[in-house]
Coordinates of C-alpha atoms in Angstrom, one line a residue:
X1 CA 15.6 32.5 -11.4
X2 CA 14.7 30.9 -8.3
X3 CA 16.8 31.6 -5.1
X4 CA 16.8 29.4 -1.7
X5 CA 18.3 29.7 1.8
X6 CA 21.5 27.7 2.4
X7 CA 22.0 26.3 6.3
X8 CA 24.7 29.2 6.8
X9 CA 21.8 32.4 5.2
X10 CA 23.7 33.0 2.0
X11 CA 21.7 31.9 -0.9
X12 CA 22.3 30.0 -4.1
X13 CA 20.9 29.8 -7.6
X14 CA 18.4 27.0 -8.0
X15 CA 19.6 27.5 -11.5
X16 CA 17.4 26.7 -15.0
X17 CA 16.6 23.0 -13.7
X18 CA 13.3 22.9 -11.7
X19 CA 14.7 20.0 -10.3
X20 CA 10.9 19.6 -8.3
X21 CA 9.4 19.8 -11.5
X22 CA 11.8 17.1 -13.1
X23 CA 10.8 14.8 -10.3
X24 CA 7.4 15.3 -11.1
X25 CA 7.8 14.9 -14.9
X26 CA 9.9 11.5 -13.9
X27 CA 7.5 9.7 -11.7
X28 CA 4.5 11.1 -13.9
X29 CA 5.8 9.7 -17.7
X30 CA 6.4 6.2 -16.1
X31 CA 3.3 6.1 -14.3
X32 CA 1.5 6.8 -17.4
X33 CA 3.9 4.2 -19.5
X34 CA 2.7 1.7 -17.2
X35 CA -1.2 2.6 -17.3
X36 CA -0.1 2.2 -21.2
X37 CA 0.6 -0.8 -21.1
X38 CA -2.2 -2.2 -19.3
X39 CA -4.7 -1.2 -21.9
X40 CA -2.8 -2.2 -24.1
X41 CA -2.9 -6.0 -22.4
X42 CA -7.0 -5.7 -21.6
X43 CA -7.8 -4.2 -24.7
X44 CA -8.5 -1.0 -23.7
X45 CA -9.9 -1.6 -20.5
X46 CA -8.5 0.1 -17.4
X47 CA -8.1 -2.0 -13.4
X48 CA -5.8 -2.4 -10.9
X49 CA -2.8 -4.9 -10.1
X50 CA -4.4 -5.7 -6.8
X51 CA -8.2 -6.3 -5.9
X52 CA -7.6 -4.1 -2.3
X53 CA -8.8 -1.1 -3.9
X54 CA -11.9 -2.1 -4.7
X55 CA -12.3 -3.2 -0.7
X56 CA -12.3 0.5 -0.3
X57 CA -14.4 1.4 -2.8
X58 CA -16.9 -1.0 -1.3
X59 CA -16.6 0.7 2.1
X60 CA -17.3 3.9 0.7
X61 CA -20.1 3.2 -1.1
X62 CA -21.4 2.0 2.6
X63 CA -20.1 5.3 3.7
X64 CA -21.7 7.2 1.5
X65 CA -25.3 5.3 3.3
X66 CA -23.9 6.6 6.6
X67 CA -22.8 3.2 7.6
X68 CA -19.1 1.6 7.9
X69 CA -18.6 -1.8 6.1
X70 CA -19.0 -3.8 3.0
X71 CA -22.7 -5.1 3.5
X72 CA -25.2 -2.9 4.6
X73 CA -26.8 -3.5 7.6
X74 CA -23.2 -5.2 9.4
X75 CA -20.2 -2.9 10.9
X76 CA -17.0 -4.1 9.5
X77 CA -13.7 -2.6 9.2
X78 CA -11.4 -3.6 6.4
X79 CA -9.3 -0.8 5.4
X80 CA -6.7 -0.1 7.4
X81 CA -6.4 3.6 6.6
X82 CA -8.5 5.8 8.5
X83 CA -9.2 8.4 5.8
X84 CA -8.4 6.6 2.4
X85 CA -12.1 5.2 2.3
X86 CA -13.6 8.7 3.3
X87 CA -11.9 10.2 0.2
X88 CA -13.1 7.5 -2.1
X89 CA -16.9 8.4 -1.0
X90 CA -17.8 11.2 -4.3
X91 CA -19.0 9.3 -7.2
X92 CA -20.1 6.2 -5.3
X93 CA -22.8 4.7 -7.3
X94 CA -21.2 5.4 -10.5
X95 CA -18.3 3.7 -13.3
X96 CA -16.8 6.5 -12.6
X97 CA -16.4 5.9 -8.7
X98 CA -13.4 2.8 -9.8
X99 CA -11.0 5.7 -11.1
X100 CA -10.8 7.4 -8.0
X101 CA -8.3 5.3 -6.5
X102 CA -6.3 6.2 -9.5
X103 CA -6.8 9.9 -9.2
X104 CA -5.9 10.1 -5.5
X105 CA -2.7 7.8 -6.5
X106 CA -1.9 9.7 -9.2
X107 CA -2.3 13.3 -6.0
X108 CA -0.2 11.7 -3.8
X109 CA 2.6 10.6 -6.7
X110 CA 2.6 14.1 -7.8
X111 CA 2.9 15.8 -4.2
X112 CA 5.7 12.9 -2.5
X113 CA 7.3 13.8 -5.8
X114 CA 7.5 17.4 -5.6
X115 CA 8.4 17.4 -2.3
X116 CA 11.2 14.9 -3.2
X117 CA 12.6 17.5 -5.5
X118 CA 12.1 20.5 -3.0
X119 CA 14.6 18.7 -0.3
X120 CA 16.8 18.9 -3.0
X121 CA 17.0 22.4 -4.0
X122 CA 17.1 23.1 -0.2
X123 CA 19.9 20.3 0.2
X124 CA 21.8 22.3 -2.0
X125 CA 21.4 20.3 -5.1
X126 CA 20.5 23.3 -7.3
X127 CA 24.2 25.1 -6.8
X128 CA 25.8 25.1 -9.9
X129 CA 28.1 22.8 -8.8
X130 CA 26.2 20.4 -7.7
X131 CA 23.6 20.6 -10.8
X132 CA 24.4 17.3 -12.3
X133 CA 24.0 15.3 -9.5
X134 CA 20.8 17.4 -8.4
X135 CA 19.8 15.9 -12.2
X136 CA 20.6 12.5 -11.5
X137 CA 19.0 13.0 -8.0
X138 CA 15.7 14.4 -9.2
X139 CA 14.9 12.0 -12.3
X140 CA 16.3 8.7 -11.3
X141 CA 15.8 8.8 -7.4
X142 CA 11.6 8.7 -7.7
X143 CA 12.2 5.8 -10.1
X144 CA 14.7 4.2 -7.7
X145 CA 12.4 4.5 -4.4
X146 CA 9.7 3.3 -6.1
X147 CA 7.0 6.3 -6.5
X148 CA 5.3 5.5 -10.0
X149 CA 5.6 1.7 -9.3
X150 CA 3.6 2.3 -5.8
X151 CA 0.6 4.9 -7.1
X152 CA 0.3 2.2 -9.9
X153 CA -1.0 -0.1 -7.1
X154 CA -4.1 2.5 -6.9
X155 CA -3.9 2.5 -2.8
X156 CA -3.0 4.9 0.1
X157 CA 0.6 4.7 -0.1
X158 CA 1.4 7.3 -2.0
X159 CA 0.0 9.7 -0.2
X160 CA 1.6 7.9 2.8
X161 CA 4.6 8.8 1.3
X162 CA 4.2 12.3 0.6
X163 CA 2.9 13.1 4.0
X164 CA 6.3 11.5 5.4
X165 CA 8.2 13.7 3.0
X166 CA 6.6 16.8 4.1
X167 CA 6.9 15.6 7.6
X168 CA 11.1 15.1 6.4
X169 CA 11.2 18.4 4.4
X170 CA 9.6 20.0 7.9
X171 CA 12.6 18.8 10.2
X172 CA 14.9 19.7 7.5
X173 CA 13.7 23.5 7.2
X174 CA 13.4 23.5 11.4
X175 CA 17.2 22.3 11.7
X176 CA 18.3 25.2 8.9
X177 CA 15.9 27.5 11.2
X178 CA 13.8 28.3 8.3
X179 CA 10.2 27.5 10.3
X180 CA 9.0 24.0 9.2
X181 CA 6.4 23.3 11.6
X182 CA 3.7 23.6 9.9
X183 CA 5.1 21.3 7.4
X184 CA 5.9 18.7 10.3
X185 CA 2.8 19.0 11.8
X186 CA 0.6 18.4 8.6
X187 CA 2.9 15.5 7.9
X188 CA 2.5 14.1 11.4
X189 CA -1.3 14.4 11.1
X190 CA -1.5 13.0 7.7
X191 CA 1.0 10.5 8.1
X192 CA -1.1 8.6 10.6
X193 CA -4.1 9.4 9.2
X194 CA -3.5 7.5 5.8
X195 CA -1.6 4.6 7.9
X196 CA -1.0 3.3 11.0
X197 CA 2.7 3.2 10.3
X198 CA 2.8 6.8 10.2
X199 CA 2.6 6.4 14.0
X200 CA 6.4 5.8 14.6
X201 CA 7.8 9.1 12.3
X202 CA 5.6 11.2 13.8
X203 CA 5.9 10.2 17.5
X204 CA 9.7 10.2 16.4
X205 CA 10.0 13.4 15.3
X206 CA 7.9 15.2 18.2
X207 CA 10.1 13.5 21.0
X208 CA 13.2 14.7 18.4
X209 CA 11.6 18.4 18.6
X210 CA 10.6 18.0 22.5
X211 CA 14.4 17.2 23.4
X212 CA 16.2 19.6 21.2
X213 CA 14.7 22.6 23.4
X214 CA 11.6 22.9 20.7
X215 CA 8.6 21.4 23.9
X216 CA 6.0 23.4 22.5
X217 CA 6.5 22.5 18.7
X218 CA 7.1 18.5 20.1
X219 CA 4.0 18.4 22.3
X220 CA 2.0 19.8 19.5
X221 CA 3.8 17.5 17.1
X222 CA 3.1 14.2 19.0
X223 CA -0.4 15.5 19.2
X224 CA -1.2 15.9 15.4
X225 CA 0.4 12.4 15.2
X226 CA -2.2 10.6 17.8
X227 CA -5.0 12.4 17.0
X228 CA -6.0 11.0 13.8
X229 CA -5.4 7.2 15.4
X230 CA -7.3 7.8 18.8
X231 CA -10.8 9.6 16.2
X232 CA -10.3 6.0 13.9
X233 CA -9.9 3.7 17.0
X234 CA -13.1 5.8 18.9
X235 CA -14.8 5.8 15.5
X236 CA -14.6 2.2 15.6
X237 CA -16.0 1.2 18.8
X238 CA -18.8 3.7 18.4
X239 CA -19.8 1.0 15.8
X240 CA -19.4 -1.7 17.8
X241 CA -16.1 -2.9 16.3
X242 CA -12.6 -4.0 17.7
X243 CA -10.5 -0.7 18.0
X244 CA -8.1 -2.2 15.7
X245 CA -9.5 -2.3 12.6
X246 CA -9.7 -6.5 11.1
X247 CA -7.4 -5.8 8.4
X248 CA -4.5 -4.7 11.0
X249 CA -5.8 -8.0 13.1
X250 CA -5.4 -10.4 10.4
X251 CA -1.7 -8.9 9.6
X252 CA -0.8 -9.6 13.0
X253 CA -1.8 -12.8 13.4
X254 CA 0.5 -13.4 10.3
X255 CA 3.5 -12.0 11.5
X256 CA 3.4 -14.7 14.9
X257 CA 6.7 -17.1 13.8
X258 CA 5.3 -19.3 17.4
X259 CA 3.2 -20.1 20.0
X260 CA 2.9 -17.1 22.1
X261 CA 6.4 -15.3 21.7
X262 CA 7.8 -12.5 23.8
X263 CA 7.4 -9.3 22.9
X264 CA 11.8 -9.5 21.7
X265 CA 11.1 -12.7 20.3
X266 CA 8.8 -11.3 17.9
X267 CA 10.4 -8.5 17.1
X268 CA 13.6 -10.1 16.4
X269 CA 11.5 -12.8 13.9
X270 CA 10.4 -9.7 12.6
X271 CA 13.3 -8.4 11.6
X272 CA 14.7 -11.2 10.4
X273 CA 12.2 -11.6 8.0
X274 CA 11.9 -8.1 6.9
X275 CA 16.0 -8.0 6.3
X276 CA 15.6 -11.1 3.9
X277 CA 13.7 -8.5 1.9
X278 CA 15.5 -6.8 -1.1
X279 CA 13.3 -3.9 0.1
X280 CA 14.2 -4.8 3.8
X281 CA 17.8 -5.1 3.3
X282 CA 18.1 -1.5 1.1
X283 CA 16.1 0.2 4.0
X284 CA 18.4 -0.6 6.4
X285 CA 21.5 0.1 4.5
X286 CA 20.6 3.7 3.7
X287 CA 19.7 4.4 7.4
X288 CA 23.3 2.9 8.2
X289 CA 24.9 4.5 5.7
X290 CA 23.4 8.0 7.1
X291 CA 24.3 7.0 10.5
X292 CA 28.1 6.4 9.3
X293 CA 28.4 9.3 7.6
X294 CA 27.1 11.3 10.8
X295 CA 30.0 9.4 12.5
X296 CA 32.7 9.8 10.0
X297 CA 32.5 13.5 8.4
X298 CA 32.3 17.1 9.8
X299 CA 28.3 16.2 10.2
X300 CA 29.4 14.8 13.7
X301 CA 29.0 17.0 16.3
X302 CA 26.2 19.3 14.4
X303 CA 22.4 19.5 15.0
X304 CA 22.1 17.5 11.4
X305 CA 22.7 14.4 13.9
X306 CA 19.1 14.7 15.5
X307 CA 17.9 14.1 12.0
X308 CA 19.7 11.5 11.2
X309 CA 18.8 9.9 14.7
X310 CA 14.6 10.2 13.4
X311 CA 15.4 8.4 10.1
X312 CA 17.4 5.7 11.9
X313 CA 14.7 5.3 14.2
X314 CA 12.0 5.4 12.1
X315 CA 13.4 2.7 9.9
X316 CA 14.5 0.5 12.9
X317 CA 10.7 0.9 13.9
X318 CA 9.4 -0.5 10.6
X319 CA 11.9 -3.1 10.3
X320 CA 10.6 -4.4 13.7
X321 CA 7.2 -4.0 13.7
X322 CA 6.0 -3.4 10.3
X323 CA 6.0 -5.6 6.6
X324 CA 8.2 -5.5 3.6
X325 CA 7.2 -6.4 0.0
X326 CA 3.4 -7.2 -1.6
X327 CA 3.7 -4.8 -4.3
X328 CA 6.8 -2.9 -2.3
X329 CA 3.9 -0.5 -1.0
X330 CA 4.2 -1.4 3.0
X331 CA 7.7 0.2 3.2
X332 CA 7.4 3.0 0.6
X333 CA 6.8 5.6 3.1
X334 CA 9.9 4.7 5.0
X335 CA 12.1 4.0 1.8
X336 CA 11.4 7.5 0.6
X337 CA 12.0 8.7 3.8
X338 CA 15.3 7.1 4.4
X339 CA 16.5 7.8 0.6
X340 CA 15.4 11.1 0.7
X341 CA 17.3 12.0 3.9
X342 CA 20.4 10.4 2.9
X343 CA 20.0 12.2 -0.1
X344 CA 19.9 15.8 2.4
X345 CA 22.9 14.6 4.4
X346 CA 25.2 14.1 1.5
X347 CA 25.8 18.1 0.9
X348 CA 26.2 18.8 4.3
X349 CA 28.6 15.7 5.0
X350 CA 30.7 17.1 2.0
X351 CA 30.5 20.8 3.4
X352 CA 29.0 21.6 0.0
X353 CA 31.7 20.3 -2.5
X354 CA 30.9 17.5 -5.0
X355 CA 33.5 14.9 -3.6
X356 CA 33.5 11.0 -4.3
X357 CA 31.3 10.8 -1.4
X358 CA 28.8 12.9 -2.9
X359 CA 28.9 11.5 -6.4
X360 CA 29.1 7.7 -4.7
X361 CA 26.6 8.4 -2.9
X362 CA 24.1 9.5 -5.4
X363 CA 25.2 6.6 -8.0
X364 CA 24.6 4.3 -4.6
X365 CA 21.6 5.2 -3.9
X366 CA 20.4 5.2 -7.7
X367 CA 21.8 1.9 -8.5
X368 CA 21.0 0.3 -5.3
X369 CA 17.1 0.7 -5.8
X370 CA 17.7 -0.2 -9.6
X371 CA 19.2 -3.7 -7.8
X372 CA 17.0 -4.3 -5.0
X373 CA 13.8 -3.5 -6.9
X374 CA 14.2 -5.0 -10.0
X375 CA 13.3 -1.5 -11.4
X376 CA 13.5 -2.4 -15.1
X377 CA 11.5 -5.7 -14.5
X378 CA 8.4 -3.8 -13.2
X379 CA 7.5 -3.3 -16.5
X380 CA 6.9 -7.0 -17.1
X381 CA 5.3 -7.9 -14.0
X382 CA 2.9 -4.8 -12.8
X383 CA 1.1 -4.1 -16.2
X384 CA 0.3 -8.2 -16.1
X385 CA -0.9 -8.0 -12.3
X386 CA -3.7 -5.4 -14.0
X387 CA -4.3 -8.2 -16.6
X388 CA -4.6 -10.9 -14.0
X389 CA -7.1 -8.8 -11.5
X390 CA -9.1 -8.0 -14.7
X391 CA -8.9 -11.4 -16.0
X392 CA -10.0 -13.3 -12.6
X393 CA -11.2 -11.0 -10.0
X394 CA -13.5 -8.7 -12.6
X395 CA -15.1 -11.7 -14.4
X396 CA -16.0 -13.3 -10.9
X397 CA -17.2 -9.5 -9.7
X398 CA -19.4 -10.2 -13.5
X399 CA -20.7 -13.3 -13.3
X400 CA -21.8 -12.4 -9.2
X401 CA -23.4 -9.6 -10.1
X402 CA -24.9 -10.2 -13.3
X403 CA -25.6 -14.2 -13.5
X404 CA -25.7 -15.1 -10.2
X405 CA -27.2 -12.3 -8.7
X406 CA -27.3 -13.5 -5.0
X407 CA -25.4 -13.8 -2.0
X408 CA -22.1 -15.1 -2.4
X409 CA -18.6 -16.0 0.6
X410 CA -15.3 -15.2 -0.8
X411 CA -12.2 -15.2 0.5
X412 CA -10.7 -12.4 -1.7
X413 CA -12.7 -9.9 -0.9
X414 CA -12.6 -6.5 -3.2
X415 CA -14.1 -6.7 -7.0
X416 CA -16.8 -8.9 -5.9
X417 CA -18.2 -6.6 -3.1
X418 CA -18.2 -3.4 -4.9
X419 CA -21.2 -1.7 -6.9
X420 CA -22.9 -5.7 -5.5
X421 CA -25.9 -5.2 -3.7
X422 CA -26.4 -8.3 -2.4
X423 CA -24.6 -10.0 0.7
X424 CA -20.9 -10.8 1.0
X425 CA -19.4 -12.9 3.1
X426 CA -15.7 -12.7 3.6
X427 CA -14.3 -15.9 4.9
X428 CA -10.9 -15.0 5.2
X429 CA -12.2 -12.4 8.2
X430 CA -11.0 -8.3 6.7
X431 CA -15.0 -7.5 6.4
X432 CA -15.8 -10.2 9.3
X433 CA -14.1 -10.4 12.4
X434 CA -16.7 -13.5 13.2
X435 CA -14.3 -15.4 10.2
X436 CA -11.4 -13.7 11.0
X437 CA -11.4 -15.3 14.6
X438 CA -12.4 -18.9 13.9
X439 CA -9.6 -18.9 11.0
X440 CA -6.8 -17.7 13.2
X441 CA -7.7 -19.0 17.0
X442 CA -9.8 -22.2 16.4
X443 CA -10.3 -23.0 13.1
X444 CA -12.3 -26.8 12.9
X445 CA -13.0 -29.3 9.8
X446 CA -15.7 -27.6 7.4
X447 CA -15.6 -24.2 9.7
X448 CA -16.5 -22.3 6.4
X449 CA -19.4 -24.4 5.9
X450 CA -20.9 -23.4 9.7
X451 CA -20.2 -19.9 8.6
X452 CA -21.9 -20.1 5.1
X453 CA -24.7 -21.9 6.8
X454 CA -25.5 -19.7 9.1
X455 CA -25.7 -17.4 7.0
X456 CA -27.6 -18.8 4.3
X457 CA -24.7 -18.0 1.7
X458 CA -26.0 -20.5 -1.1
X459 CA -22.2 -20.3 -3.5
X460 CA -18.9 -19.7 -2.3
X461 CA -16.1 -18.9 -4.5
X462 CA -12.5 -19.8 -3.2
X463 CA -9.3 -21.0 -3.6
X464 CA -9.1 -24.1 -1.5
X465 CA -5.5 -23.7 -0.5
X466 CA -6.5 -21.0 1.7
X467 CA -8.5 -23.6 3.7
X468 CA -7.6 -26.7 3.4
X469 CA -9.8 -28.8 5.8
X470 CA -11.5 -25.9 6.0
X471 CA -13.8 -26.3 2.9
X472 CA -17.3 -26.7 4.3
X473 CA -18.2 -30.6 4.5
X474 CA -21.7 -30.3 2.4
X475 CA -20.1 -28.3 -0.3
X476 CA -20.5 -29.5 -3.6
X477 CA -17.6 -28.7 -5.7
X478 CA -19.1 -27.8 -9.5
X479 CA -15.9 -26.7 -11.7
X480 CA -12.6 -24.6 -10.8
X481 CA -12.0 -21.4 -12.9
X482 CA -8.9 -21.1 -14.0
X483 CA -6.1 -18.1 -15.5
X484 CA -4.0 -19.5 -18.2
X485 CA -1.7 -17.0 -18.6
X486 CA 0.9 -16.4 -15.9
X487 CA 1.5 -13.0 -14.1
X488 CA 0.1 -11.2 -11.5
X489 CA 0.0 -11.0 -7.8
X490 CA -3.5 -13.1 -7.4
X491 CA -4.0 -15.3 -4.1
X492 CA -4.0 -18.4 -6.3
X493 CA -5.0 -19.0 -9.6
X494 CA -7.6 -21.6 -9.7
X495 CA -10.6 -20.5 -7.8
X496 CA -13.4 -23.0 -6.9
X497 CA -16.9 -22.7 -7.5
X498 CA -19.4 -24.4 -4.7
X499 CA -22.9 -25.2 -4.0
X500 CA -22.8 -25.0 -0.1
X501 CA -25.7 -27.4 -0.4
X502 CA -26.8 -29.7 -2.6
X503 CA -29.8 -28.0 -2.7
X504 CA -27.8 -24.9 -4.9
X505 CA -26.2 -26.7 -7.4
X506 CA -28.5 -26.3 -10.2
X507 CA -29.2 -22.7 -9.5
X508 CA -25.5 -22.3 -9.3
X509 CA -24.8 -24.3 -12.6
X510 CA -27.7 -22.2 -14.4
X511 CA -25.6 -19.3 -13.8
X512 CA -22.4 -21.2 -15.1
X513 CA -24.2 -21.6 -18.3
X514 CA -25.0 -18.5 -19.3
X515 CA -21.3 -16.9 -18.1
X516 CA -18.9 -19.2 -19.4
X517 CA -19.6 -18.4 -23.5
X518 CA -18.3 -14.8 -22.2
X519 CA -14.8 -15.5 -20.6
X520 CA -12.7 -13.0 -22.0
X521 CA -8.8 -14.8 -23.6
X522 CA -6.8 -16.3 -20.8
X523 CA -9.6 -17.3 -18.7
X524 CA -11.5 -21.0 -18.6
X525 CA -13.9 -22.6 -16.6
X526 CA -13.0 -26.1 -16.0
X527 CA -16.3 -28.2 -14.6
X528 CA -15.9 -30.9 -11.9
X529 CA -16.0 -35.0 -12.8
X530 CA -20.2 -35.3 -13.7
X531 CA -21.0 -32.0 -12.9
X532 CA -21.4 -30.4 -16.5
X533 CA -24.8 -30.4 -17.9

């Protein structure tokens, strides 16, 4: 029988519910339901609801050649994680290399899920007393903040997530003077390194640390937090890139609501927009609700304050600066992180007994991400996102590589660079920052044309409501390829199919030809007024 330090040095029975193991077995069974279900919709064949990670797998097959991009020969940075890409490198080359998004998903779901449990028991949700609710807690809170539904996305969040919960479970074990710094300082480190946004808990928690009387432990803190952003940013410019890597460009250039706003201007639009968020909205209701109960119980007036203070932070710093929503992976790290500590304030608030408080707040929390998330309806809408990517983005990624078989400008960039030797163009600017600049300074009639011309791109492949005018003006449009069944979060689906010269058409319909007998079900190629053969 396990035994844990309470905040006052008596201990308590964790009791006969491994309640870090229950989280574990929680997350992992609907994970797995989930990858069920999509074999079950492609017939056996496994992918992803999203086609970004196959950017990073593209990068680290260039990696793996010593170089940093998605075409060889030409610096690029599209991932926005500084290490995700770096552990995708093994296996490159191989089938094998497209499961290791999964794998390092399905790492990160187990750890943010054990550690979920942990602050738990060391909340004081294993007592006896409190065993039902520690249940509830441990089962029904990964589901509710999202942790199966995230690592199903096959990306870096998860381990985002964990690294913020060990970073949380740190602070909590330093406040209970039960050490903790390593924790914080691995979270810190790793935080940052999987994304930028771990900038703010990190930075956070040293200042926390560094004005609590802890200098040493905050110094270091901040310094773990940094580190990993300065390497990526010098790593960057040591290939001749931006510091900022084009993905976190081209997401800042989105956020702009005006002509050149002030720095409160955009902030405030920020907010605004991130509050009309489900996700948004439940964020900033659990770091209120922690910040009331601070105010209103025997919590006020205790060192259990300064934590509450980080989360608050932390979550006012992704509601201003950060995104909400695609796939609910942007904010998992802070949801967890806000949940999760809420969750750790409820004992204390109580002084240890299960009051309505307690058992609201538990039920709240529960039902709350059940509500804002949709929870149940993730099982109708993620498993299909698989099916869609599959469906469009891996047939396109076929008929490239394998009936085409030269170079090629997308706007969707992903399935169709990876395991493809030959050159892609990215129009919409991740993997060029040549694109990314004309699109989103001074984008001209036909710019994409210049761009594939100059290049000497013969096809491109893109849905032309990302562009508009933009379509190159000696294009020659040859059919649209379209998804018949609806589902999934695709940028459009109808993509286009161009000769960027008259001179490619035939070369480009050859390859039509001999691809469209294979379309898998839900999938047609519809040709352009006299352009089938």
């Amino acid at each position: 029988m396990s035994m844990t330090l309470t905040d006052d040095g008596q201990t308590f029975s964790a009791g006969r519910w491994p309640l870090s193991a229950l989280s574990v077995a929680s997350a992992v069974l609907i994970f797995a339901v989930m990858q069920g279900i999509v074999l079950s919709l492609t017939g056996g064949v496994f992918d992803y609801p999203l086609d970004d990670p196959y950017i990073h797998l593209a990068l680290a097959e260039v990696i793996a050649q010593d170089q940093y991009g998605v075409n060889l020969g030409e610096a690029a940075s599209p991932g926005s994680s500084a290490l995700f890409p770096f552990l995708l490198v093994p296996f490159a080359g191989t089938e094998f290399h497209r499961y290791l998004p999964l794998i390092w998903s399905g790492v990160g779901l187990i750890f943010a899920a054990w550690l979920w449990g942990r602050l738990l028991v060391e909340a004081g949700y294993g007592r006896a007393e409190w065993r039902w609710l520690g249940l509830a807690a441990a089962v029904l809170g990964p589901i509710a903040v999202m942790m199966p539904m995230v690592a199903f996305v096959g990306m870096e969040h998860s381990l985002h997530a964990a690294a913020t919960l060990a970073l949380l479970l740190g602070l909590h074990r330093h406040f209970s003077d039960n050490g903790g710094v390593g924790l914080i300082l691995a979270g810190a480190f790793f935080g940052a390194a999987f994304r930028i946004e771990g900038l703010a808990p990190g930075l956070i928690a040293a200042c926390a640390l560094f004005l609590t009387g802890s200098r040493r432990n905050g110094l270091a803190t901040a310094a773990a937090t940094l580190l990993p952003i300065l390497m990526f940013m010098g790593f960057l410019v040591s290939q001749g890139l931006d510091p900022l890597p084009s993905s976190v460009q081209t997401k800042l250039s989105m956020t702009d609501p005006g002509d050149e706003p002030g720095f409160i201007q955009l902030r405030l639009a920020i907010l605004l927009v991130n509050l009309r968020e489900p996700g948004g909205m439940f964020v900033a209701v659990l770091a209120l609700a922690s910040f009331l109960m601070w105010r209103a119980t025997p919590l006020k007036g205790t060192r259990w304050g300064v934590l509450v203070l980080v989360i608050g932070a932390a979550a006012a710093a992704h509601l201003l600066a950060g995104q909400i929503g695609w796939l609910n992976r942007y904010e998992h790290y802070i949801l967890v992180m806000t949940a999760a500590g809420f969750l750790v304030l409820l004992p204390k608030a109580t002084q240890g007994a299960v009051t309505p408080l307690a058992i609201g707040g538990v039920a709240a929390l529960i039902l709350g991400g059940a509500l804002a998330y949709r929870l149940p309806m993730h099982f109708f809408e993620l498993p299909p996102s698989a099916r869609a990517i599959h469906t469009q983005q891996g047939q396109m990624a076929r008929f490239v590589k394998d009936y085409l078989q030269t170079d090629v400008a997308v706007n969707d960039l992903g399935y169709v660079a990876w395991q493809n030797d030959n050159y892609v163009l990215d129009l919409w600017g991740l993997a060029s920052a040549e694109a990314r600049e004309i699109r989103t300074t001074a984008p001209v009639p036909g710019w994409t044309g210049d761009l594939t011309a100059k290049y000497d791109v013969p096809v491109a492949l893109v849905y032309d409501h990302w562009f508009e005018d933009g379509i190159g003006a000696d294009w020659v449009k040859v059919g649209e390829f379209q998804l018949t069944v609806p589902g999934g979060f695709l940028g459009g689906y109808v993509v286009s199919f161009y000769a960027t010269s008259p001179d490619t058409v035939a070369m480009l319909t050859g390859a039509l030809e001999a691809w469209i007998p294979t379309l898998l079900p839900h999938s047609r190629f519809v040709w352009a007024e006299g352009m089938e053969p």
